[in-house]
Amino acid sequence: AQTVTQSQPEMSVQEAETVTLSCTYDTSESDYYLFWYKQPPSRQMILVIRQEAYKQQNATENRFSVNFQKAAKSFSLKISDSQLGDAAMYFCAYRTSWNFGNEKLTFGTGTRLTIIP
Amino acid sequence: GAVVSQHPSRVICKSGTSVKIECRSLDFQATTMFWYRQFPKQSLMLMATSNEGSKATYEQGVEKDKFLINHASLTLSTLTVTSAHPEDSSFYICSALAPGTSGGAGTDTQYFGPGTRLTVL
């Protein structure tokens, strides 16, 4: 079974600075998908970014980018120019690439990010 | 982006009663929806996978008769907590699988509802 580990329960960053959240995973599969979801105080889960394992290029979405190291099974999230609205719980998630019936996500335990004004 | 709604957002009920939570995909059809449970300061725990027109697939340890799931249409899935007890108090979140724009398995993405806080007295 796949596992996802987020070793940083809490992180903080000064507003406008850059922060990196860590995520490692364990799998025997060669093809899969990785996600970062954000859960702000409203508790609405929001997709931040996704990465296909077969793509070598790291995904980027505006101020959010990932550092995907397949051999090391590492998938970190970098937030540039941190804003107060980035304060949230961030969850890393894994999904197998198999077809229908295998779409479920395996979540890490989360990292709570605090933005310091 | 894809929008998923949940109703109600909060519900308080007495022990022994049943509570129904609705999950709707508002701007797309979802053959697959998921139900999660989240305890305070913890991650999401998948309870079951709901497929339109068929029986839900429950995760190990989740009581099927306790948590009834119905996915009667491509935009609606319901979770009914039967004979609720205080230990069922939790935050319940649904998600719906939106098809990807480029097609093929894996390009689809889970979009989440805003959650339902259930308190059983």
GROMACS .gro file of C-alpha atoms in nm:
model
  238
    1ALA     CA    1   0.000   0.000   0.000
    2GLN     CA    2   0.109   0.351  -0.067
    3THR     CA    3   0.195   0.586   0.215
    4VAL     CA    4   0.243   0.961   0.221
    5THR     CA    5   0.453   1.132   0.487
    6GLN     CA    6   0.462   1.498   0.577
    7SER     CA    7   0.729   1.539   0.840
    8GLN     CA    8   0.658   1.904   0.921
    9PRO     CA    9   0.342   1.937   1.133
   10GLU     CA   10   0.381   2.315   1.139
   11MET     CA   11   0.568   2.577   0.941
   12SER     CA   12   0.575   2.953   0.947
   13VAL     CA   13   0.700   3.211   0.703
   14GLN     CA   14   0.723   3.585   0.688
   15GLU     CA   15   0.486   3.752   0.446
   16ALA     CA   16   0.642   3.794   0.098
   17GLU     CA   17   0.905   3.531   0.172
   18THR     CA   18   0.938   3.182   0.026
   19VAL     CA   19   0.859   2.859   0.207
   20THR     CA   20   0.895   2.495   0.111
   21LEU     CA   21   0.674   2.218   0.246
   22SER     CA   22   0.806   1.863   0.236
   23CYS     CA   23   0.635   1.544   0.131
   24THR     CA   24   0.769   1.196   0.075
   25TYR     CA   25   0.582   0.889  -0.036
   26ASP     CA   26   0.633   0.521  -0.070
   27THR     CA   27   0.513   0.323  -0.368
   28SER     CA   28   0.616   0.036  -0.589
   29GLU     CA   29   0.439   0.183  -0.891
   30SER     CA   30   0.621   0.364  -1.167
   31ASP     CA   31   0.334   0.580  -1.282
   32TYR     CA   32   0.112   0.780  -1.048
   33TYR     CA   33  -0.012   1.127  -0.966
   34LEU     CA   34   0.074   1.360  -0.683
   35PHE     CA   35  -0.125   1.651  -0.550
   36TRP     CA   36  -0.107   1.934  -0.303
   37TYR     CA   37  -0.435   2.042  -0.149
   38LYS     CA   38  -0.489   2.342   0.075
   39GLN     CA   39  -0.743   2.353   0.357
   40PRO     CA   40  -0.791   2.707   0.495
   41PRO     CA   41  -0.981   2.780   0.817
   42SER     CA   42  -1.306   2.750   0.622
   43ARG     CA   43  -1.210   2.382   0.583
   44GLN     CA   44  -1.284   2.385   0.210
   45MET     CA   45  -1.025   2.164   0.040
   46ILE     CA   46  -0.873   2.340  -0.259
   47LEU     CA   47  -0.651   2.184  -0.521
   48VAL     CA   48  -0.324   2.375  -0.538
   49ILE     CA   49  -0.118   2.178  -0.787
   50ARG     CA   50  -0.080   1.833  -0.941
   51GLN     CA   51   0.209   1.642  -1.091
   52GLU     CA   52   0.211   1.342  -1.321
   53ALA     CA   53   0.497   1.107  -1.234
   54TYR     CA   54   0.580   1.040  -1.597
   55LYS     CA   55   0.651   1.409  -1.653
   56GLN     CA   56   1.002   1.518  -1.566
   57GLN     CA   57   0.912   1.885  -1.569
   58ASN     CA   58   0.804   2.023  -1.234
   59ALA     CA   59   0.451   2.162  -1.224
   60THR     CA   60   0.395   2.530  -1.154
   61GLU     CA   61   0.084   2.733  -1.080
   62ASN     CA   62   0.156   3.102  -1.038
   63ARG     CA   63   0.334   3.137  -0.702
   64PHE     CA   64   0.320   2.764  -0.634
   65SER     CA   65   0.570   2.517  -0.772
   66VAL     CA   66   0.684   2.169  -0.689
   67ASN     CA   67   1.018   1.995  -0.672
   68PHE     CA   68   0.945   1.641  -0.783
   69GLN     CA   69   1.229   1.398  -0.725
   70LYS     CA   70   1.102   1.062  -0.847
   71ALA     CA   71   1.402   0.855  -0.748
   72ALA     CA   72   1.395   0.998  -0.398
   73LYS     CA   73   1.013   0.975  -0.385
   74SER     CA   74   0.997   1.335  -0.278
   75PHE     CA   75   0.739   1.596  -0.373
   76SER     CA   76   0.789   1.932  -0.205
   77LEU     CA   77   0.577   2.242  -0.251
   78LYS     CA   78   0.735   2.584  -0.279
   79ILE     CA   79   0.526   2.892  -0.215
   80SER     CA   80   0.685   3.213  -0.335
   81ASP     CA   81   0.591   3.563  -0.222
   82SER     CA   82   0.382   3.424   0.063
   83GLN     CA   83   0.055   3.601   0.128
   84LEU     CA   84  -0.172   3.608   0.431
   85GLY     CA   85  -0.429   3.412   0.234
   86ASP     CA   86  -0.185   3.124   0.203
   87ALA     CA   87  -0.231   3.042   0.571
   88ALA     CA   88  -0.386   2.697   0.578
   89MET     CA   89  -0.332   2.329   0.631
   90TYR     CA   90  -0.155   2.177   0.332
   91PHE     CA   91  -0.202   1.812   0.243
   92CYS     CA   92   0.008   1.611   0.006
   93ALA     CA   93  -0.178   1.331  -0.172
   94TYR     CA   94  -0.098   1.033  -0.391
   95ARG     CA   95  -0.308   0.859  -0.651
   96THR     CA   96  -0.236   0.554  -0.861
   97SER     CA   97  -0.251   0.597  -1.235
   98TRP     CA   98  -0.461   0.287  -1.290
   99ASN     CA   99  -0.790   0.319  -1.468
  100PHE     CA  100  -1.145   0.319  -1.343
  101GLY     CA  101  -1.189   0.210  -0.986
  102ASN     CA  102  -0.857   0.337  -0.859
  103GLU     CA  103  -0.912   0.709  -0.831
  104LYS     CA  104  -0.892   0.736  -0.454
  105LEU     CA  105  -0.637   0.960  -0.290
  106THR     CA  106  -0.399   0.875  -0.009
  107PHE     CA  107  -0.334   1.181   0.204
  108GLY     CA  108  -0.045   1.279   0.424
  109THR     CA  109  -0.101   1.408   0.776
  110GLY     CA  110  -0.075   1.770   0.673
  111THR     CA  111   0.141   2.074   0.745
  112ARG     CA  112  -0.008   2.380   0.907
  113LEU     CA  113   0.135   2.692   0.748
  114THR     CA  114   0.128   3.022   0.934
  115ILE     CA  115   0.203   3.349   0.759
  116ILE     CA  116   0.365   3.614   0.976
  117PRO     CA  117   0.268   3.969   0.877
  118GLY     CA  118  -1.320   2.538  -1.173
  119ALA     CA  119  -1.550   2.254  -1.080
  120VAL     CA  120  -1.786   2.325  -0.791
  121VAL     CA  121  -1.913   2.078  -0.536
  122SER     CA  122  -2.173   2.168  -0.276
  123GLN     CA  123  -2.269   1.998   0.046
  124HIS     CA  124  -2.582   2.034   0.252
  125PRO     CA  125  -2.624   2.094   0.536
  126SER     CA  126  -2.308   2.269   0.647
  127ARG     CA  127  -2.387   2.203   1.011
  128VAL     CA  128  -2.625   1.966   1.178
  129ILE     CA  129  -2.698   1.887   1.541
  130CYS     CA  130  -2.906   1.583   1.620
  131LYS     CA  131  -3.003   1.367   1.913
  132SER     CA  132  -2.849   1.030   1.974
  133GLY     CA  133  -3.038   0.756   1.793
  134THR     CA  134  -3.163   0.965   1.506
  135SER     CA  135  -3.052   0.947   1.143
  136VAL     CA  136  -2.893   1.229   0.949
  137LYS     CA  137  -2.864   1.267   0.573
  138ILE     CA  138  -2.589   1.470   0.407
  139GLU     CA  139  -2.609   1.564   0.040
  140CYS     CA  140  -2.320   1.614  -0.198
  141ARG     CA  141  -2.379   1.772  -0.538
  142SER     CA  142  -2.156   1.843  -0.833
  143LEU     CA  143  -2.294   2.170  -0.967
  144ASP     CA  144  -2.129   2.216  -1.305
  145PHE     CA  145  -2.019   1.870  -1.407
  146GLN     CA  146  -2.132   1.512  -1.398
  147ALA     CA  147  -1.955   1.283  -1.157
  148THR     CA  148  -1.978   0.909  -1.194
  149THR     CA  149  -1.761   0.876  -0.887
  150MET     CA  150  -1.783   1.058  -0.556
  151PHE     CA  151  -1.598   1.003  -0.232
  152TRP     CA  152  -1.689   1.045   0.132
  153TYR     CA  153  -1.429   1.137   0.393
  154ARG     CA  154  -1.428   1.190   0.763
  155GLN     CA  155  -1.194   1.435   0.931
  156PHE     CA  156  -1.125   1.455   1.302
  157PRO     CA  157  -0.990   1.778   1.454
  158LYS     CA  158  -0.636   1.855   1.346
  159GLN     CA  159  -0.612   1.532   1.152
  160SER     CA  160  -0.602   1.429   0.791
  161LEU     CA  161  -0.890   1.310   0.579
  162MET     CA  162  -0.991   0.949   0.620
  163LEU     CA  163  -1.162   0.793   0.319
  164MET     CA  164  -1.483   0.620   0.422
  165ALA     CA  165  -1.621   0.503   0.090
  166THR     CA  166  -1.622   0.543  -0.285
  167SER     CA  167  -1.961   0.607  -0.440
  168ASN     CA  168  -2.028   0.511  -0.801
  169GLU     CA  169  -2.343   0.620  -0.979
  170GLY     CA  170  -2.588   0.337  -1.021
  171SER     CA  171  -2.398   0.083  -0.816
  172LYS     CA  172  -2.322  -0.003  -0.457
  173ALA     CA  173  -2.063   0.199  -0.274
  174THR     CA  174  -1.725   0.053  -0.192
  175TYR     CA  175  -1.643   0.094   0.175
  176GLU     CA  176  -1.299   0.117   0.326
  177GLN     CA  177  -1.193  -0.139   0.580
  178GLY     CA  178  -1.338  -0.072   0.920
  179VAL     CA  179  -1.627   0.145   0.800
  180GLU     CA  180  -1.968   0.007   0.887
  181LYS     CA  181  -2.185  -0.021   0.578
  182ASP     CA  182  -2.507  -0.037   0.773
  183LYS     CA  183  -2.410   0.265   0.977
  184PHE     CA  184  -2.308   0.489   0.691
  185LEU     CA  185  -2.548   0.443   0.403
  186ILE     CA  186  -2.440   0.586   0.070
  187ASN     CA  187  -2.665   0.642  -0.229
  188HIS     CA  188  -2.543   0.775  -0.562
  189ALA     CA  189  -2.867   0.789  -0.757
  190SER     CA  190  -2.768   1.043  -1.020
  191LEU     CA  191  -2.460   1.181  -1.188
  192THR     CA  192  -2.472   1.494  -0.974
  193LEU     CA  193  -2.589   1.373  -0.635
  194SER     CA  194  -2.457   1.141  -0.369
  195THR     CA  195  -2.596   1.115  -0.018
  196LEU     CA  196  -2.450   0.988   0.307
  197THR     CA  197  -2.692   0.884   0.579
  198VAL     CA  198  -2.559   0.832   0.928
  199THR     CA  199  -2.806   0.591   1.082
  200SER     CA  200  -2.877   0.574   1.454
  201ALA     CA  201  -2.616   0.839   1.520
  202HIS     CA  202  -2.421   0.838   1.844
  203PRO     CA  203  -2.187   1.098   1.996
  204GLU     CA  204  -1.883   0.913   1.861
  205ASP     CA  205  -2.014   0.981   1.509
  206SER     CA  206  -1.967   1.352   1.567
  207SER     CA  207  -1.714   1.467   1.312
  208PHE     CA  208  -1.652   1.672   1.001
  209TYR     CA  209  -1.770   1.490   0.689
  210ILE     CA  210  -1.637   1.591   0.349
  211CYS     CA  211  -1.739   1.471   0.006
  212SER     CA  212  -1.555   1.502  -0.320
  213ALA     CA  213  -1.653   1.445  -0.680
  214LEU     CA  214  -1.436   1.327  -0.962
  215ALA     CA  215  -1.438   1.572  -1.250
  216PRO     CA  216  -1.330   1.440  -1.590
  217GLY     CA  217  -1.003   1.572  -1.722
  218THR     CA  218  -0.988   1.800  -2.023
  219SER     CA  219  -0.738   1.587  -2.207
  220GLY     CA  220  -0.917   1.263  -2.142
  221GLY     CA  221  -0.782   0.937  -2.013
  222ALA     CA  222  -0.757   0.801  -1.665
  223GLY     CA  223  -0.554   1.014  -1.431
  224THR     CA  224  -0.638   1.346  -1.587
  225ASP     CA  225  -0.954   1.365  -1.381
  226THR     CA  226  -0.938   1.550  -1.052
  227GLN     CA  227  -1.119   1.532  -0.720
  228TYR     CA  228  -1.298   1.851  -0.619
  229PHE     CA  229  -1.418   1.881  -0.264
  230GLY     CA  230  -1.733   2.007  -0.101
  231PRO     CA  231  -1.718   2.253   0.188
  232GLY     CA  232  -1.790   1.984   0.446
  233THR     CA  233  -2.060   1.913   0.703
  234ARG     CA  234  -2.006   1.936   1.074
  235LEU     CA  235  -2.215   1.675   1.252
  236THR     CA  236  -2.270   1.700   1.626
  237VAL     CA  237  -2.460   1.421   1.796
  238LEU     CA  238  -2.586   1.503   2.144
   0.00000   0.00000   0.00000
